[in-house]
Each structure stands twice: as C-alpha cells, then as structure tokens.
C-alpha cells in the first residue's frame, strides 16, 4: 500500500516469516502380533520349519526343517547384523527335525533323518557360524534322528524315530564317546522319540515318546546325567490315554514339564517311583500341538504351537494361571510346527517360523498372568500402543512425534461381562522430569487453565461412535479427538459375541503448543508399555500416558497399562500488515499508517525478534540512496510488554542494519512456552486466555521512520524480518 503527500516518499515494509523445528529420528515398533512375509525372512515356501531355538543371549536363532528346493534346510539369525544366513549341511535334501542350544560349549546341535543319503545325521555349529560340522566322538550313530537336547555339562542326548526298535544315544563330552541305549519294552514297546528336554534340577532327561504300533504316547526319563556306560532310559505307566505327544519342554524354575500333542499335560519330576500327570487340555479337542517352549526369564509363561482343523494356532500358558489362552490364529498358515520365546527379558517375544514367513508375538515384558487370573470379571487389557495414522500404524512408543499432527491411541481388550459395558479412558501428561517409581512420582496432574498444554484426558464408551475430550475442553483447542475405530477380532468366540477381543483405535490431534519433551534421549531401556509405572515410565522429560479399560458402571473393575512418547520442539510465526507512509526529508518519527500483526506458537522456550535492513530506493542497494536502518523505530503495543520481557515495550530504534530487537524475550531470558492455547502473545496471553480477559491475541507493532535531510525523492523500502527461535 502506498501513500503520497508532501515529497511523495513512500516507505513500504514487506514481511518475512521464519520458523524453526526440531526433528528426531523414528524407530518403529510392532504391536502384539507381527506377521513376517517373504521380504522379512529368507526362506521360501519350499522350506517347512520343523524346529527353532535361541541361544542364551537372545542374539542368535537357528531354524531347521525340510527343504524341497535347492535352498538351505537350516538358517541362522544374528542379532548383531540383524540378518539371516543359510547353514551349509552335507545335503539340503536331508530333513532336519530338531535343534538345541548347548550353553556349556556355546554351540547349536541339530539332527535329521537319512533323506538324501547323508553321511551324518547329527551336527553342531558355533553360534556365530553358518556351516554345520558332523558331531565328534567315537561310536557315533548315523541312523535317522528326530530329537536332540543338551544337558548343562556339554553332553547331548539324541533319539531315533523308527517304526520299531528305536534307540537313544548320548554323547559324553569328557570321554568324547557315544553310548547307545535301548528303549523300554515293558509294558510298552516305544518306537519313536519325538522330543527330549533336560531338567537341571534333578539332572535327568525327560522324553516324549510314541508307540507307532500301539498308537499311544508317554514320557520316559533317563538316569542322572552325565550319561555313560550302563545307564538306562526308563518309563512309568500312566493311566491317561494319550494318542501322541510331539514335544516336551521342562521348566526348571517350577520343576515340571509341559508335554503337548493330542492335548496338553503337565508332568512332574520323577519321585523315585513314578511321574505325576495333570491334564490341562485333553485329546478330545480338534487341536493338535507340535511344540511347546517356556520363557526362560521367570519361567512363568509358555508358548504352545500347533493347529486346529484349518488354522495354525498359538496359545499362551502361565504357571500361575494354568489355562490355555489363545494368542493368535492364522488363516493363511494351516499348521505351526514350532516356536520359541526369545531370551532375555528385553526385548522378549515369541517367534513362530512358517513356510510363508513367520509370526512374532510381542508378549508383554512384565508378568501378565495375575491380571488374566484375577480379572475374570474385569475388562482385560492385553496391549496398548501409540501409533501413526499411516497404513502400517507405525508404533511411536518411546519416540518423538510432531505437534499439530494426528495419531492413534490403540489397545486390545475384552470383557466377559460384555464389551458394551466398557469405557476406555486415556490420560496423558508431561512428566516434568519425573519417572515411574521416582521421588516425586510421575502422575497425572491436577488440571486447571494452567495445564491445558501439559495434560489431557480422552474418554470413549464402547458402542458409541466418537471419543470425547474430557480435558481440556470448552473450547476444544489444545487437543481434539473424533471417530473411534472398534474392530471385533472374532476371537475367542464367533463374530458379534460381546465377549470377543476388540482392537480399538482412538484418534488424537496434538495442538501446536503441546509441551515439547525429548525423553532425555530414550536411553532408559524400559518396557515399551506395561501395567507398572516402574517398568514403563522410566524416561524423564517425556509425555507419559495411561490407557484404562473399565466397567463404566463399576469403575473399580479396571485394567491399566502405561507408555511414553516424546514431542518435538516446534515454533511457527505468521505476520500481516505492511507499514507505510509519506515523510519529507529532515523530519523525525513519522508514524506509519499500518501496524504489523504477529501470530505465533511455541511449545518450548523461545524468542521473537524483529530486524530491518537499510531502506534502499526502490528496494535496490545499487542506487546509492537509502534511509539508515538506525532511523527506523518500533514499539510492541501489547499490554503485557515490559522492560523485563521485551526490547521494545517503548518506542526503540534499531542499532544497525539487520541487527534484531527482541519483540519478546531478552538476551539471556527467553519466554516460557504457554500452558494453554494454540497461539501466544508474549507471557500469559493466548487465544484461550485472551477472549476471557478481553484482550487481542496477536502481537501488534507500531512503526516510525526518520528521513534524514537531503534524501532524494523516491520510494524507499526494505523487508522486515520477524523470526521466532527456540532457546
């Protein structure tokens, strides 16, 4: 805009907006079930996994099986390189049935049959290798083998799988020699060894065996290891009618084993006369289970793997809650032949290799068994998340997110009293440097107008469409929500059953002044989520949150889990108004007719400053004619501007070309980010408080120009730079 009067000298100021933002790297994490496809695992559909195990560190994993192409029949994963390698064996046509980890010698052992006429059927390999070596020792057997296990002294026991006459063979490391043992023939002629597990409590091997002729199964046990000459494999009679047992895994922490096949059973240790059995699931169900694996961290949870009529199935079992809890069914994979739980406790997950890739179940890092048992009439909360809105729902737990963006709070839950009786409550708060279990403890704060950018609470009633912002509301500025996604997972009951598991996604928009939080670098190594603050809220300077599923009519019937995320630093500025006016040479403090209006936001300590160049004729510094920047002055007209928080609370001249003055802040004293609203006007005034106090919610600048005597007639102008910076 131009005005002409007197000498027609027009001074026009254009606006330049500058913003700064901090961006942190992303690190995606999966939800409870993660499906791995051909792009994630190296084997193709010609490979059928038969067994899988981890080393004691959880850094190496070996999968063995049946290969019908020219590819490998065994694979090893290294957590140090995050890569799989094929293991070279004498012949890839050999079917490898079993693999075990030998903690004493630091190597994997595996065994297989005679398909392809291999010269050996028992192999070992160092954990960081990728080439199998034939087992050492004198009198080594070369018959078809189906099960192998190591004791705690570096010795191994392997079993044959013949129609009749199967034997077991023990390698004694100190003697470097193999010993052969016939199986018991009275009262049962045992013909196949399907699995064996070592009990470090009584130093015995326990063996899942099968009589192919009599079509019945049982558990055998060995003499006390190390096995050598004169030792035997024994049996005790059980009255249970078990068609088959495919796997056994011993729990030395509780001193009993889980045996699975046609049914699921506990087997207590040999007590000098017999083994004690207990039925968890009998053989009348259509399920068949091929493998079982205990979690070696705590020895409380086991994974059980197999199939029902048409689908692969994975069940969870707890010592403290001895029931079968469905973890996952797979409509695309008809059978799960094997699975293992990765040690140590963090990160802990179940790995199920399949012909089409695999399945990872990210089981909770703290013990959930008491929750499942105690909350029979409580809503059950299996996992929680904080996710992007992308197609993959990328996890943002323990990561930085951007303000002025949309995300999902997610969960998996059910309620035996009926899903529509549930209410979900999400509470999130800036922890102000506190941690779970700290002093003082991190906690959702008392809420008022001073915490609207520091905490929020969302609620949703199952069966309704939209979530509600319980705080901060009236008006909804800082946080908003909307339409909830509620998915009936059709498990464990038929579709539409109100007792089914439900996956829920609650949307949230985080305002642009939601307080920044860097998680102190996310170096605590805590659990991504869990039911205890002490396990999951260990990163100071983060946003902590809880998700609670409760009976809306009886709110003490509830389950809660906790997690964390961070918020990037972000500031932005928007300006309007082009100050202009006419002034004759030799006049001072000519008032410009238009003021500058600045609207900005900040979620961290900040400065707002203003600077101008020399005002050149026609804006070009090549003419040799200008008005000095020192002849331009400015005033912050906001009522809350003082000498303590602004350089221009009174009219002030610039000290040089592009030398800034602080509109808000002082040289070493930034402005604290606002606790409410989505834009700010210096200390304490925002678009939330302004309407309540009856003041405007933008920063207004008034301008003057002094034109030195002898200035040539013309239009002089320069660009005003308004910038906002983080402290």
Short mmCIF file of N, CA and C in Angstrom, two decimals, residues 227-383:
data_model
loop_
_atom_site.label_atom_id
_atom_site.label_comp_id
_atom_site.label_asym_id
_atom_site.label_seq_id
_atom_site.Cartn_x
_atom_site.Cartn_y
_atom_site.Cartn_z
N UNK A 227 25.38 -89.02 31.11
CA UNK A 227 25.11 -90.39 30.73
C UNK A 227 26.37 -91.07 30.20
N UNK A 228 26.51 -92.32 30.53
CA UNK A 228 27.67 -93.09 30.10
C UNK A 228 27.33 -94.56 30.02
N UNK A 229 28.31 -95.37 30.14
CA UNK A 229 28.12 -96.81 30.04
C UNK A 229 27.25 -97.31 31.19
N UNK A 230 26.31 -98.21 30.88
CA UNK A 230 25.49 -98.83 31.91
C UNK A 230 24.26 -98.04 32.30
N UNK A 231 24.05 -96.90 31.72
CA UNK A 231 22.88 -96.08 32.05
C UNK A 231 21.68 -96.57 31.25
N UNK A 232 20.48 -96.14 31.67
CA UNK A 232 19.26 -96.62 31.02
C UNK A 232 18.25 -95.48 30.85
N UNK A 233 17.31 -95.74 29.94
CA UNK A 233 16.13 -94.90 29.76
C UNK A 233 14.95 -95.67 30.34
N UNK A 234 14.12 -95.01 31.16
CA UNK A 234 13.07 -95.71 31.91
C UNK A 234 11.70 -95.12 31.57
N UNK A 235 10.66 -95.86 31.97
CA UNK A 235 9.30 -95.36 31.83
C UNK A 235 8.52 -95.65 33.09
N UNK A 236 7.43 -94.90 33.27
CA UNK A 236 6.44 -95.23 34.29
C UNK A 236 5.08 -95.24 33.62
N UNK A 237 4.21 -96.07 34.11
CA UNK A 237 2.90 -96.24 33.49
C UNK A 237 2.00 -95.08 33.87
N UNK A 238 1.27 -94.57 32.89
CA UNK A 238 0.24 -93.57 33.16
C UNK A 238 -1.10 -94.11 32.71
N UNK A 239 -2.12 -93.77 33.48
CA UNK A 239 -3.47 -94.24 33.13
C UNK A 239 -4.11 -93.38 32.05
N UNK A 240 -3.45 -92.31 31.66
CA UNK A 240 -4.01 -91.42 30.66
C UNK A 240 -3.92 -92.06 29.28
N UNK A 241 -4.97 -91.91 28.51
CA UNK A 241 -4.98 -92.41 27.14
C UNK A 241 -4.59 -91.26 26.22
N UNK A 242 -3.30 -91.17 25.88
CA UNK A 242 -2.78 -90.08 25.07
C UNK A 242 -2.38 -90.63 23.71
N UNK A 243 -3.08 -90.24 22.65
CA UNK A 243 -2.73 -90.79 21.32
C UNK A 243 -1.30 -90.47 20.91
N UNK A 244 -0.86 -89.20 21.10
CA UNK A 244 0.51 -88.86 20.69
C UNK A 244 0.99 -87.64 21.46
N UNK A 245 2.29 -87.59 21.65
CA UNK A 245 2.96 -86.42 22.21
C UNK A 245 4.08 -86.02 21.25
N UNK A 246 4.10 -84.75 20.85
CA UNK A 246 5.10 -84.29 19.89
C UNK A 246 6.22 -83.47 20.51
N UNK A 247 6.00 -82.92 21.70
CA UNK A 247 7.03 -82.05 22.27
C UNK A 247 6.90 -82.01 23.78
N UNK A 248 8.04 -81.81 24.43
CA UNK A 248 8.09 -81.60 25.87
C UNK A 248 9.15 -80.55 26.15
N UNK A 249 8.87 -79.66 27.07
CA UNK A 249 9.85 -78.66 27.49
C UNK A 249 9.77 -78.53 29.00
N UNK A 250 10.94 -78.66 29.64
CA UNK A 250 10.98 -78.66 31.10
C UNK A 250 11.15 -77.24 31.64
N UNK A 251 10.48 -77.01 32.76
CA UNK A 251 10.55 -75.74 33.47
C UNK A 251 11.35 -75.95 34.75
N UNK A 252 12.66 -75.66 34.74
CA UNK A 252 13.45 -75.90 35.95
C UNK A 252 13.11 -74.93 37.08
N UNK A 253 12.54 -73.79 36.74
CA UNK A 253 12.15 -72.85 37.79
C UNK A 253 11.03 -73.38 38.65
N UNK A 254 10.11 -74.16 38.05
CA UNK A 254 8.98 -74.74 38.79
C UNK A 254 9.12 -76.26 38.91
N UNK A 255 10.11 -76.84 38.25
CA UNK A 255 10.42 -78.27 38.29
C UNK A 255 9.27 -79.14 37.81
N UNK A 256 8.76 -78.81 36.63
CA UNK A 256 7.84 -79.71 35.94
C UNK A 256 7.92 -79.40 34.45
N UNK A 257 7.38 -80.32 33.64
CA UNK A 257 7.41 -80.13 32.21
C UNK A 257 6.01 -79.97 31.64
N UNK A 258 5.94 -79.35 30.47
CA UNK A 258 4.72 -79.32 29.67
C UNK A 258 4.92 -80.25 28.49
N UNK A 259 4.03 -81.22 28.34
CA UNK A 259 4.06 -82.14 27.21
C UNK A 259 2.83 -81.88 26.36
N UNK A 260 3.02 -81.76 25.04
CA UNK A 260 1.91 -81.42 24.16
C UNK A 260 1.87 -82.35 22.97
N UNK A 261 0.72 -82.51 22.41
CA UNK A 261 0.47 -83.33 21.23
C UNK A 261 -1.02 -83.38 21.02
N UNK A 262 -1.60 -84.55 21.27
CA UNK A 262 -3.06 -84.66 21.35
C UNK A 262 -3.46 -84.29 22.78
N UNK A 263 -3.51 -83.00 23.03
CA UNK A 263 -3.76 -82.50 24.37
C UNK A 263 -2.54 -81.81 24.95
N UNK A 264 -2.73 -81.23 26.13
CA UNK A 264 -1.67 -80.53 26.85
C UNK A 264 -1.64 -81.05 28.28
N UNK A 265 -0.43 -81.39 28.77
CA UNK A 265 -0.31 -82.05 30.07
C UNK A 265 0.89 -81.50 30.82
N UNK A 266 0.77 -81.46 32.14
CA UNK A 266 1.95 -81.20 32.98
C UNK A 266 2.48 -82.54 33.48
N UNK A 267 3.81 -82.62 33.57
CA UNK A 267 4.47 -83.83 34.05
C UNK A 267 5.42 -83.42 35.16
N UNK A 268 5.20 -83.92 36.36
CA UNK A 268 6.08 -83.62 37.49
C UNK A 268 7.32 -84.52 37.46
N UNK A 269 8.39 -84.06 38.09
CA UNK A 269 9.66 -84.78 38.08
C UNK A 269 9.53 -86.15 38.73
N UNK A 270 10.41 -87.05 38.33
CA UNK A 270 10.45 -88.41 38.87
C UNK A 270 10.63 -88.36 40.39
N UNK A 271 9.77 -89.08 41.10
CA UNK A 271 9.81 -89.05 42.57
C UNK A 271 10.19 -90.39 43.17
N UNK A 272 11.07 -91.09 42.48
CA UNK A 272 11.61 -92.39 42.90
C UNK A 272 10.74 -93.56 42.48
N UNK A 273 9.44 -93.34 42.20
CA UNK A 273 8.60 -94.46 41.76
C UNK A 273 7.84 -94.16 40.47
N UNK A 274 7.49 -92.89 40.23
CA UNK A 274 6.63 -92.62 39.07
C UNK A 274 6.68 -91.13 38.71
N UNK A 275 6.03 -90.80 37.58
CA UNK A 275 5.82 -89.42 37.17
C UNK A 275 4.36 -89.06 37.43
N UNK A 276 4.13 -87.82 37.84
CA UNK A 276 2.77 -87.37 38.14
C UNK A 276 2.26 -86.49 37.00
N UNK A 277 1.08 -86.82 36.49
CA UNK A 277 0.50 -86.12 35.34
C UNK A 277 -0.70 -85.28 35.77
N UNK A 278 -0.94 -84.22 34.97
CA UNK A 278 -2.16 -83.43 35.13
C UNK A 278 -2.62 -82.99 33.75
N UNK A 279 -3.91 -83.11 33.50
CA UNK A 279 -4.46 -82.74 32.20
C UNK A 279 -4.82 -81.25 32.19
N UNK A 280 -4.25 -80.51 31.25
CA UNK A 280 -4.64 -79.11 31.03
C UNK A 280 -5.70 -79.04 29.93
N UNK A 281 -5.48 -79.78 28.86
CA UNK A 281 -6.47 -79.93 27.79
C UNK A 281 -6.38 -81.36 27.29
N UNK A 282 -7.48 -82.09 27.28
CA UNK A 282 -7.40 -83.50 26.90
C UNK A 282 -7.44 -83.66 25.38
N UNK A 283 -7.39 -84.90 24.93
CA UNK A 283 -7.26 -85.19 23.49
C UNK A 283 -8.58 -85.14 22.75
N UNK A 284 -9.66 -84.72 23.41
CA UNK A 284 -10.96 -84.70 22.75
C UNK A 284 -11.15 -83.47 21.86
N UNK A 285 -10.31 -82.45 22.02
CA UNK A 285 -10.45 -81.25 21.20
C UNK A 285 -9.88 -81.52 19.80
N UNK A 286 -10.25 -80.72 18.80
CA UNK A 286 -9.69 -80.92 17.45
C UNK A 286 -8.27 -80.39 17.32
N UNK A 287 -7.76 -79.74 18.33
CA UNK A 287 -6.42 -79.16 18.25
C UNK A 287 -5.34 -80.22 18.36
N UNK A 288 -4.26 -80.02 17.61
CA UNK A 288 -3.05 -80.84 17.73
C UNK A 288 -1.90 -79.88 17.93
N UNK A 289 -1.05 -80.16 18.92
CA UNK A 289 0.05 -79.25 19.25
C UNK A 289 1.38 -79.95 18.96
N UNK A 290 2.27 -79.21 18.24
CA UNK A 290 3.53 -79.80 17.80
C UNK A 290 4.74 -79.29 18.56
N UNK A 291 4.60 -78.22 19.31
CA UNK A 291 5.77 -77.70 20.02
C UNK A 291 5.32 -76.90 21.23
N UNK A 292 6.21 -76.80 22.21
CA UNK A 292 5.98 -76.01 23.41
C UNK A 292 7.32 -75.41 23.82
N UNK A 293 7.31 -74.18 24.30
CA UNK A 293 8.55 -73.52 24.72
C UNK A 293 8.26 -72.62 25.91
N UNK A 294 9.09 -72.75 26.94
CA UNK A 294 8.98 -71.90 28.12
C UNK A 294 9.79 -70.62 27.93
N UNK A 295 9.32 -69.56 28.58
CA UNK A 295 10.08 -68.32 28.69
C UNK A 295 11.11 -68.49 29.80
N UNK A 296 12.40 -68.48 29.45
CA UNK A 296 13.46 -68.74 30.43
C UNK A 296 13.71 -67.57 31.36
N UNK A 297 13.02 -66.45 31.16
CA UNK A 297 13.14 -65.31 32.05
C UNK A 297 11.93 -65.30 32.99
N UNK A 298 12.07 -65.94 34.14
CA UNK A 298 10.98 -66.02 35.10
C UNK A 298 10.27 -67.36 35.11
N UNK A 299 10.35 -68.12 34.00
CA UNK A 299 9.78 -69.46 33.91
C UNK A 299 8.29 -69.48 34.29
N UNK A 300 7.57 -68.48 33.87
CA UNK A 300 6.15 -68.43 34.21
C UNK A 300 5.25 -68.59 32.98
N UNK A 301 5.73 -68.20 31.81
CA UNK A 301 4.90 -68.24 30.60
C UNK A 301 5.47 -69.23 29.59
N UNK A 302 4.56 -69.93 28.91
CA UNK A 302 4.96 -70.84 27.84
C UNK A 302 4.14 -70.54 26.60
N UNK A 303 4.75 -70.80 25.44
CA UNK A 303 4.04 -70.74 24.17
C UNK A 303 3.78 -72.15 23.67
N UNK A 304 2.57 -72.41 23.19
CA UNK A 304 2.18 -73.73 22.69
C UNK A 304 1.72 -73.55 21.25
N UNK A 305 2.25 -74.39 20.33
CA UNK A 305 2.08 -74.13 18.90
C UNK A 305 1.53 -75.38 18.20
N UNK A 306 0.59 -75.18 17.26
CA UNK A 306 0.02 -76.32 16.56
C UNK A 306 -1.01 -75.91 15.54
N UNK A 307 -2.15 -76.62 15.53
CA UNK A 307 -3.18 -76.33 14.56
C UNK A 307 -4.54 -76.75 15.11
N UNK A 308 -5.59 -76.12 14.57
CA UNK A 308 -6.93 -76.67 14.73
C UNK A 308 -7.32 -77.29 13.39
N UNK A 309 -8.57 -77.32 13.07
CA UNK A 309 -8.96 -78.02 11.83
C UNK A 309 -8.34 -77.41 10.59
N UNK A 310 -8.24 -76.07 10.54
CA UNK A 310 -7.77 -75.42 9.31
C UNK A 310 -6.74 -74.32 9.53
N UNK A 311 -6.41 -74.00 10.76
CA UNK A 311 -5.57 -72.84 11.02
C UNK A 311 -4.43 -73.18 11.96
N UNK A 312 -3.30 -72.50 11.75
CA UNK A 312 -2.25 -72.54 12.74
C UNK A 312 -2.68 -71.81 14.00
N UNK A 313 -2.31 -72.33 15.16
CA UNK A 313 -2.72 -71.72 16.43
C UNK A 313 -1.53 -71.55 17.35
N UNK A 314 -1.56 -70.49 18.13
CA UNK A 314 -0.58 -70.23 19.18
C UNK A 314 -1.35 -69.89 20.45
N UNK A 315 -1.02 -70.62 21.52
CA UNK A 315 -1.65 -70.39 22.82
C UNK A 315 -0.60 -69.95 23.84
N UNK A 316 -1.07 -69.16 24.79
CA UNK A 316 -0.24 -68.75 25.93
C UNK A 316 -0.67 -69.55 27.16
N UNK A 317 0.31 -69.95 27.96
CA UNK A 317 0.05 -70.71 29.18
C UNK A 317 0.92 -70.14 30.29
N UNK A 318 0.33 -69.96 31.47
CA UNK A 318 1.08 -69.44 32.61
C UNK A 318 1.08 -70.46 33.74
N UNK A 319 2.22 -70.58 34.41
CA UNK A 319 2.27 -71.41 35.60
C UNK A 319 1.28 -70.90 36.65
N UNK A 320 1.19 -69.58 36.80
CA UNK A 320 0.31 -69.00 37.81
C UNK A 320 -1.13 -68.87 37.33
N UNK A 321 -1.38 -69.21 36.07
CA UNK A 321 -2.75 -69.21 35.53
C UNK A 321 -2.84 -70.36 34.55
N UNK A 322 -2.92 -71.60 35.04
CA UNK A 322 -2.75 -72.79 34.20
C UNK A 322 -3.96 -73.08 33.32
N UNK A 323 -4.21 -72.18 32.37
CA UNK A 323 -5.25 -72.37 31.38
C UNK A 323 -4.68 -72.05 30.00
N UNK A 324 -5.34 -72.50 28.97
CA UNK A 324 -4.94 -72.21 27.60
C UNK A 324 -5.55 -70.88 27.16
N UNK A 325 -4.70 -69.91 26.84
CA UNK A 325 -5.15 -68.58 26.45
C UNK A 325 -4.75 -68.37 25.00
N UNK A 326 -5.72 -68.21 24.13
CA UNK A 326 -5.43 -68.07 22.71
C UNK A 326 -4.65 -66.80 22.45
N UNK A 327 -3.48 -66.96 21.79
CA UNK A 327 -2.68 -65.80 21.43
C UNK A 327 -2.87 -65.37 20.00
N UNK A 328 -3.07 -66.35 19.08
CA UNK A 328 -3.20 -65.99 17.67
C UNK A 328 -3.66 -67.21 16.88
N UNK A 329 -4.51 -66.96 15.89
CA UNK A 329 -4.85 -67.97 14.89
C UNK A 329 -4.47 -67.43 13.52
N UNK A 330 -4.10 -68.33 12.63
CA UNK A 330 -3.56 -67.94 11.34
C UNK A 330 -4.33 -68.65 10.23
N UNK A 331 -5.18 -67.90 9.53
CA UNK A 331 -5.99 -68.49 8.47
C UNK A 331 -5.17 -68.83 7.24
N UNK A 332 -3.99 -68.20 7.09
CA UNK A 332 -3.17 -68.43 5.89
C UNK A 332 -2.13 -69.53 6.10
N UNK A 333 -1.87 -69.91 7.33
CA UNK A 333 -0.87 -70.94 7.62
C UNK A 333 -1.56 -72.07 8.38
N UNK A 334 -1.78 -73.25 7.77
CA UNK A 334 -2.62 -74.27 8.41
C UNK A 334 -2.00 -74.92 9.64
N UNK A 335 -0.66 -74.85 9.79
CA UNK A 335 -0.02 -75.53 10.92
C UNK A 335 1.19 -74.73 11.39
N UNK A 336 1.30 -74.58 12.70
CA UNK A 336 2.53 -74.09 13.32
C UNK A 336 3.26 -75.30 13.89
N UNK A 337 4.40 -75.66 13.27
CA UNK A 337 5.14 -76.84 13.72
C UNK A 337 6.08 -76.53 14.88
N UNK A 338 6.45 -75.28 15.04
CA UNK A 338 7.43 -74.98 16.09
C UNK A 338 7.35 -73.50 16.45
N UNK A 339 7.92 -73.18 17.60
CA UNK A 339 8.01 -71.80 18.07
C UNK A 339 8.96 -71.72 19.24
N UNK A 340 9.43 -70.52 19.54
CA UNK A 340 10.37 -70.34 20.65
C UNK A 340 10.19 -68.94 21.21
N UNK A 341 10.54 -68.77 22.48
CA UNK A 341 10.49 -67.47 23.14
C UNK A 341 11.91 -66.95 23.25
N UNK A 342 12.13 -65.77 22.71
CA UNK A 342 13.47 -65.19 22.68
C UNK A 342 13.86 -64.69 24.06
N UNK A 343 15.01 -65.16 24.59
CA UNK A 343 15.55 -64.55 25.80
C UNK A 343 16.46 -63.39 25.41
N UNK A 344 16.89 -62.52 26.34
CA UNK A 344 16.40 -62.44 27.72
C UNK A 344 15.12 -61.63 27.79
N UNK A 345 14.88 -60.94 28.94
CA UNK A 345 13.58 -60.32 29.14
C UNK A 345 13.31 -59.17 28.18
N UNK A 346 14.31 -58.48 27.70
CA UNK A 346 14.05 -57.31 26.87
C UNK A 346 14.99 -57.30 25.68
N UNK A 347 14.48 -57.27 24.44
CA UNK A 347 13.04 -57.40 24.16
C UNK A 347 12.64 -58.86 24.09
N UNK A 348 11.54 -59.20 24.69
CA UNK A 348 11.08 -60.58 24.75
C UNK A 348 9.95 -60.78 23.75
N UNK A 349 10.03 -61.83 22.93
CA UNK A 349 8.92 -62.10 22.02
C UNK A 349 8.90 -63.58 21.64
N UNK A 350 7.74 -64.01 21.18
CA UNK A 350 7.57 -65.36 20.64
C UNK A 350 7.84 -65.31 19.14
N UNK A 351 8.64 -66.27 18.65
CA UNK A 351 8.93 -66.36 17.22
C UNK A 351 8.42 -67.69 16.70
N UNK A 352 7.57 -67.63 15.66
CA UNK A 352 6.98 -68.82 15.05
C UNK A 352 7.36 -68.82 13.58
N UNK A 353 8.38 -69.58 13.17
CA UNK A 353 8.71 -69.64 11.74
C UNK A 353 7.70 -70.49 10.98
N UNK A 354 7.36 -70.07 9.78
CA UNK A 354 6.42 -70.80 8.94
C UNK A 354 6.94 -70.84 7.51
N UNK A 355 6.29 -71.64 6.69
CA UNK A 355 6.70 -71.72 5.28
C UNK A 355 6.51 -70.41 4.55
N UNK A 356 5.52 -69.63 4.95
CA UNK A 356 5.24 -68.37 4.28
C UNK A 356 5.98 -67.19 4.90
N UNK A 357 6.75 -67.43 5.94
CA UNK A 357 7.49 -66.35 6.61
C UNK A 357 7.59 -66.61 8.09
N UNK A 358 6.67 -66.02 8.85
CA UNK A 358 6.71 -66.24 10.28
C UNK A 358 5.78 -65.29 11.01
N UNK A 359 5.68 -65.50 12.31
CA UNK A 359 4.85 -64.69 13.18
C UNK A 359 5.68 -64.31 14.40
N UNK A 360 5.61 -63.05 14.79
CA UNK A 360 6.23 -62.58 16.03
C UNK A 360 5.13 -62.08 16.95
N UNK A 361 5.06 -62.61 18.15
CA UNK A 361 4.12 -62.13 19.17
C UNK A 361 4.93 -61.38 20.22
N UNK A 362 4.71 -60.07 20.30
CA UNK A 362 5.46 -59.24 21.24
C UNK A 362 4.82 -59.34 22.62
N UNK A 363 5.11 -60.44 23.32
CA UNK A 363 4.50 -60.66 24.63
C UNK A 363 4.99 -59.61 25.60
N UNK A 364 4.16 -59.31 26.56
CA UNK A 364 4.46 -58.21 27.48
C UNK A 364 5.70 -58.51 28.30
N UNK A 365 6.45 -57.45 28.60
CA UNK A 365 7.72 -57.62 29.28
C UNK A 365 7.57 -57.78 30.78
N UNK A 366 6.40 -57.61 31.30
CA UNK A 366 6.15 -57.89 32.71
C UNK A 366 5.11 -59.00 32.80
N UNK A 367 5.03 -59.64 33.96
CA UNK A 367 4.19 -60.81 34.14
C UNK A 367 2.72 -60.42 34.10
N UNK A 368 1.99 -60.93 33.09
CA UNK A 368 0.57 -60.62 32.95
C UNK A 368 -0.33 -61.72 33.49
N UNK A 369 0.24 -62.76 34.05
CA UNK A 369 -0.57 -63.90 34.44
C UNK A 369 -1.55 -63.54 35.56
N UNK A 370 -1.13 -62.73 36.51
CA UNK A 370 -2.04 -62.38 37.60
C UNK A 370 -3.19 -61.54 37.09
N UNK A 371 -2.94 -60.71 36.09
CA UNK A 371 -4.02 -59.92 35.51
C UNK A 371 -5.07 -60.83 34.88
N UNK A 372 -4.62 -61.82 34.17
CA UNK A 372 -5.55 -62.71 33.49
C UNK A 372 -6.36 -63.51 34.49
N UNK A 373 -5.72 -63.96 35.54
CA UNK A 373 -6.41 -64.78 36.53
C UNK A 373 -7.34 -63.95 37.39
N UNK A 374 -6.85 -62.84 37.92
CA UNK A 374 -7.62 -62.06 38.88
C UNK A 374 -8.78 -61.33 38.24
N UNK A 375 -8.65 -61.04 36.97
CA UNK A 375 -9.65 -60.19 36.33
C UNK A 375 -10.66 -61.01 35.53
N UNK A 376 -11.09 -62.13 36.08
CA UNK A 376 -12.05 -62.94 35.35
C UNK A 376 -13.33 -62.18 35.05
N UNK A 377 -13.71 -61.26 35.94
CA UNK A 377 -14.89 -60.43 35.70
C UNK A 377 -14.50 -58.97 35.52
N UNK A 378 -13.22 -58.75 35.26
CA UNK A 378 -12.74 -57.40 34.94
C UNK A 378 -12.52 -57.31 33.43
N UNK A 379 -12.58 -56.13 32.86
CA UNK A 379 -12.08 -55.99 31.49
C UNK A 379 -10.60 -56.37 31.44
N UNK A 380 -10.22 -57.07 30.38
CA UNK A 380 -8.83 -57.49 30.20
C UNK A 380 -8.17 -56.59 29.15
N UNK A 381 -6.98 -56.13 29.47
CA UNK A 381 -6.22 -55.25 28.57
C UNK A 381 -4.94 -55.96 28.20
N UNK A 382 -4.81 -56.39 26.93
CA UNK A 382 -3.70 -57.23 26.51
C UNK A 382 -2.49 -56.43 26.05
N UNK A 383 -2.72 -55.33 25.33
CA UNK A 383 -1.62 -54.47 24.93
C UNK A 383 -2.16 -53.08 24.64
#
